[in-house]
XYZ file of C-alpha atoms in Angstrom:
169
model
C 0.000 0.000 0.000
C 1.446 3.597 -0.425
C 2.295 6.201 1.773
C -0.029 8.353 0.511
C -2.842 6.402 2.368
C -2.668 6.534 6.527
C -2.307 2.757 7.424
C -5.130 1.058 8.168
C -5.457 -2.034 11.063
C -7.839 -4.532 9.994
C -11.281 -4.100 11.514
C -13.908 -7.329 11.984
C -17.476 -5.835 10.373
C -19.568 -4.525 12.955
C -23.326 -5.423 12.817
C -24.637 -3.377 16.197
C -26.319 -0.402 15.096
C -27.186 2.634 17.641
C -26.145 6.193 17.968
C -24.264 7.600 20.641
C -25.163 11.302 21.875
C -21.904 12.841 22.554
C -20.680 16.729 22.513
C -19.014 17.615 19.851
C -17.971 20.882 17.296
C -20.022 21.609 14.959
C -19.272 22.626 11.377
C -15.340 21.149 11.863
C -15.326 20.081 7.839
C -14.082 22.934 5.814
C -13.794 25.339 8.416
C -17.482 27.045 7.659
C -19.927 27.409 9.876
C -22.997 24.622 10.010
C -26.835 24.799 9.913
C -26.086 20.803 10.626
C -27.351 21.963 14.663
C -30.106 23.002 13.294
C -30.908 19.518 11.699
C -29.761 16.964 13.758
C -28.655 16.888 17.440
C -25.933 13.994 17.026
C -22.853 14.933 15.319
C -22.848 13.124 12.167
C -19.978 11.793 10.086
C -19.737 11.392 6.120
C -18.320 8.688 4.147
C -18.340 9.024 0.206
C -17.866 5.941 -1.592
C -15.556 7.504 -4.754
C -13.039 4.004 -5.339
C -15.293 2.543 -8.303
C -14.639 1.693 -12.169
C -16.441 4.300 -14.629
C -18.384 1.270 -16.656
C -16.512 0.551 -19.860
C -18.715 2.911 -22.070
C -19.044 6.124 -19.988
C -15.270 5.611 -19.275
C -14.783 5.391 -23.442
C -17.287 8.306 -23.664
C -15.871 10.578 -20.927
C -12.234 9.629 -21.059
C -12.707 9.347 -16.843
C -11.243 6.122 -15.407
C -13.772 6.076 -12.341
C -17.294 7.293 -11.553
C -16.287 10.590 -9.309
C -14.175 11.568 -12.146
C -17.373 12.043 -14.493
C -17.487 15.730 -15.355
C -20.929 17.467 -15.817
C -20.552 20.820 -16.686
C -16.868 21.545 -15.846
C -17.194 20.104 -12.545
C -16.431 16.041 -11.902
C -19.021 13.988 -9.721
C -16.981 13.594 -7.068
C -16.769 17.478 -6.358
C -20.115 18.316 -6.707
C -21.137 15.192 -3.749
C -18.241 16.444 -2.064
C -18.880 20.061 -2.143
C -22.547 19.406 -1.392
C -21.042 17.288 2.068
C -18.949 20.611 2.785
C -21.896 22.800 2.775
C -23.735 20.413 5.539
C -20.887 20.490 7.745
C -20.476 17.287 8.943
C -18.428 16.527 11.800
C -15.892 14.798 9.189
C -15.824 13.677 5.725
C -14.364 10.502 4.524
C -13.512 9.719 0.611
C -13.014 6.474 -0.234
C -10.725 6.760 -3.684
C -8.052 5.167 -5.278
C -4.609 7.145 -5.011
C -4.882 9.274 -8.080
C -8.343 10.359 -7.511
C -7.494 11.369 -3.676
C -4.424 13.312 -4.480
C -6.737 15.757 -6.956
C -8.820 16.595 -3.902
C -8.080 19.461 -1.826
C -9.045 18.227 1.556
C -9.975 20.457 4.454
C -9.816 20.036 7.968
C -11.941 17.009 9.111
C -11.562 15.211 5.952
C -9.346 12.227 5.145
C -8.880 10.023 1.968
C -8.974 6.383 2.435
C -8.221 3.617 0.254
C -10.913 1.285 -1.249
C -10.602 -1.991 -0.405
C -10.934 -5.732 -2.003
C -14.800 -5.291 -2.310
C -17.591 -3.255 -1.205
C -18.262 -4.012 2.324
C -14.139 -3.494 3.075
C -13.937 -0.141 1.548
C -17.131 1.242 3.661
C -15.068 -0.144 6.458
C -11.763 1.588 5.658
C -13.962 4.933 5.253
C -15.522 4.280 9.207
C -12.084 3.181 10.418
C -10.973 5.709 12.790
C -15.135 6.884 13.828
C -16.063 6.873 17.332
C -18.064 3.227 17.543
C -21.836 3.690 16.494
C -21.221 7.106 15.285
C -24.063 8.071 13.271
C -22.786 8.556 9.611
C -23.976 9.766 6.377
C -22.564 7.203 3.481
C -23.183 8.431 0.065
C -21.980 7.523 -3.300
C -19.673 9.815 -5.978
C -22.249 9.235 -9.004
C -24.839 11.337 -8.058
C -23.647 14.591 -9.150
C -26.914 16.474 -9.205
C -27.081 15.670 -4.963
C -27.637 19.256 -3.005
C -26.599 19.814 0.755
C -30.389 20.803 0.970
C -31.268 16.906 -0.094
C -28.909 15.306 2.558
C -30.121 17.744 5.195
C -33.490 16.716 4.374
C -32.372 12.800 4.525
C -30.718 13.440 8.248
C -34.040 15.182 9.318
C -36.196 12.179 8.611
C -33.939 10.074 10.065
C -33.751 12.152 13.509
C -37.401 12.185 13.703
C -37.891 8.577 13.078
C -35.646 8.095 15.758
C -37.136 10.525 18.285
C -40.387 8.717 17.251
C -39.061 5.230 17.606
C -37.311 5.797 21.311
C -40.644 7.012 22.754
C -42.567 3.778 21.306
């Protein structure tokens, strides 16, 4: 594995799901500000899933070797999601990209890049490596480049109330 990458201990998949209300700072990622208080009590954490294969014809059509490196308008797919993370000001950000992709970012405070792993399931585990255990977190995907911070605040709202609604049941 390269240096570019922090190294990563094995970790044995969790399947205990609960959220933890902790204190924390708010707005940490990029160094803004967050309306995320305003949302959600729980400090959330983001993991973008950015380490797969463009499929062979947008890849021959685009010239991009993965999906985040799509362009629409100027603009890859990665940046807009990523951007659109920024803007909700999660507590962190996580991108999980192969080494090229992750040194074209220009990560902010409270992000990291992580490496994707053998399939799936390991590189959504390399992107929570590091989180506080049964830290609530926001995993998205890099191919949806038309995704608005207003759309994942939305997302985190529902989920808060369904959980305010299922601890009084």
């Amino acid at each position: 594995m390269s240096s570019f990458y922090p190294s990563l201990p094995h970790r044995p998949l969790r399947t205990t799901s609960a959220y933890v209300d902790r204190t924390a700072r708010r707005g940490k990622c990029g160094g803004t500000s967050s309306n995320l208080g305003s949302v959600t009590s729980l400090p959330w954490h983001c993991v973008i899933a950015a380490g797969g294969a463009a499929p062979e014809e947008i890849a021959e059509a685009t010239g991009a070797k993965t999906k985040g490196a799509v362009s629409l308008l100027g603009t890859t797919s990665l940046a807009r999601v990523l951007d659109a993370c920024r803007a909700v000001g999660f507590e962190s950000i996580a991108v999980v990209a192969d080494e090229e992709t992750a040194s074209e970012l220009a990560l902010r405070e409270g992000e990291r890049a992580v490496p994707p792993g053998e399939a799936n399931i390991q590189s959504t585990l390399n992107g929570l490596d590091g989180l506080p255990d049964h830290a609530p977190t926001f995993l998205t995907v890099c191919d949806a480049p038309l995704m608005e911070a207003a759309h994942i605040e939305r997302f985190l709202q529902d989920v808060e109330e369904r959980r305010r609604e299922a601890s009084y049941d």
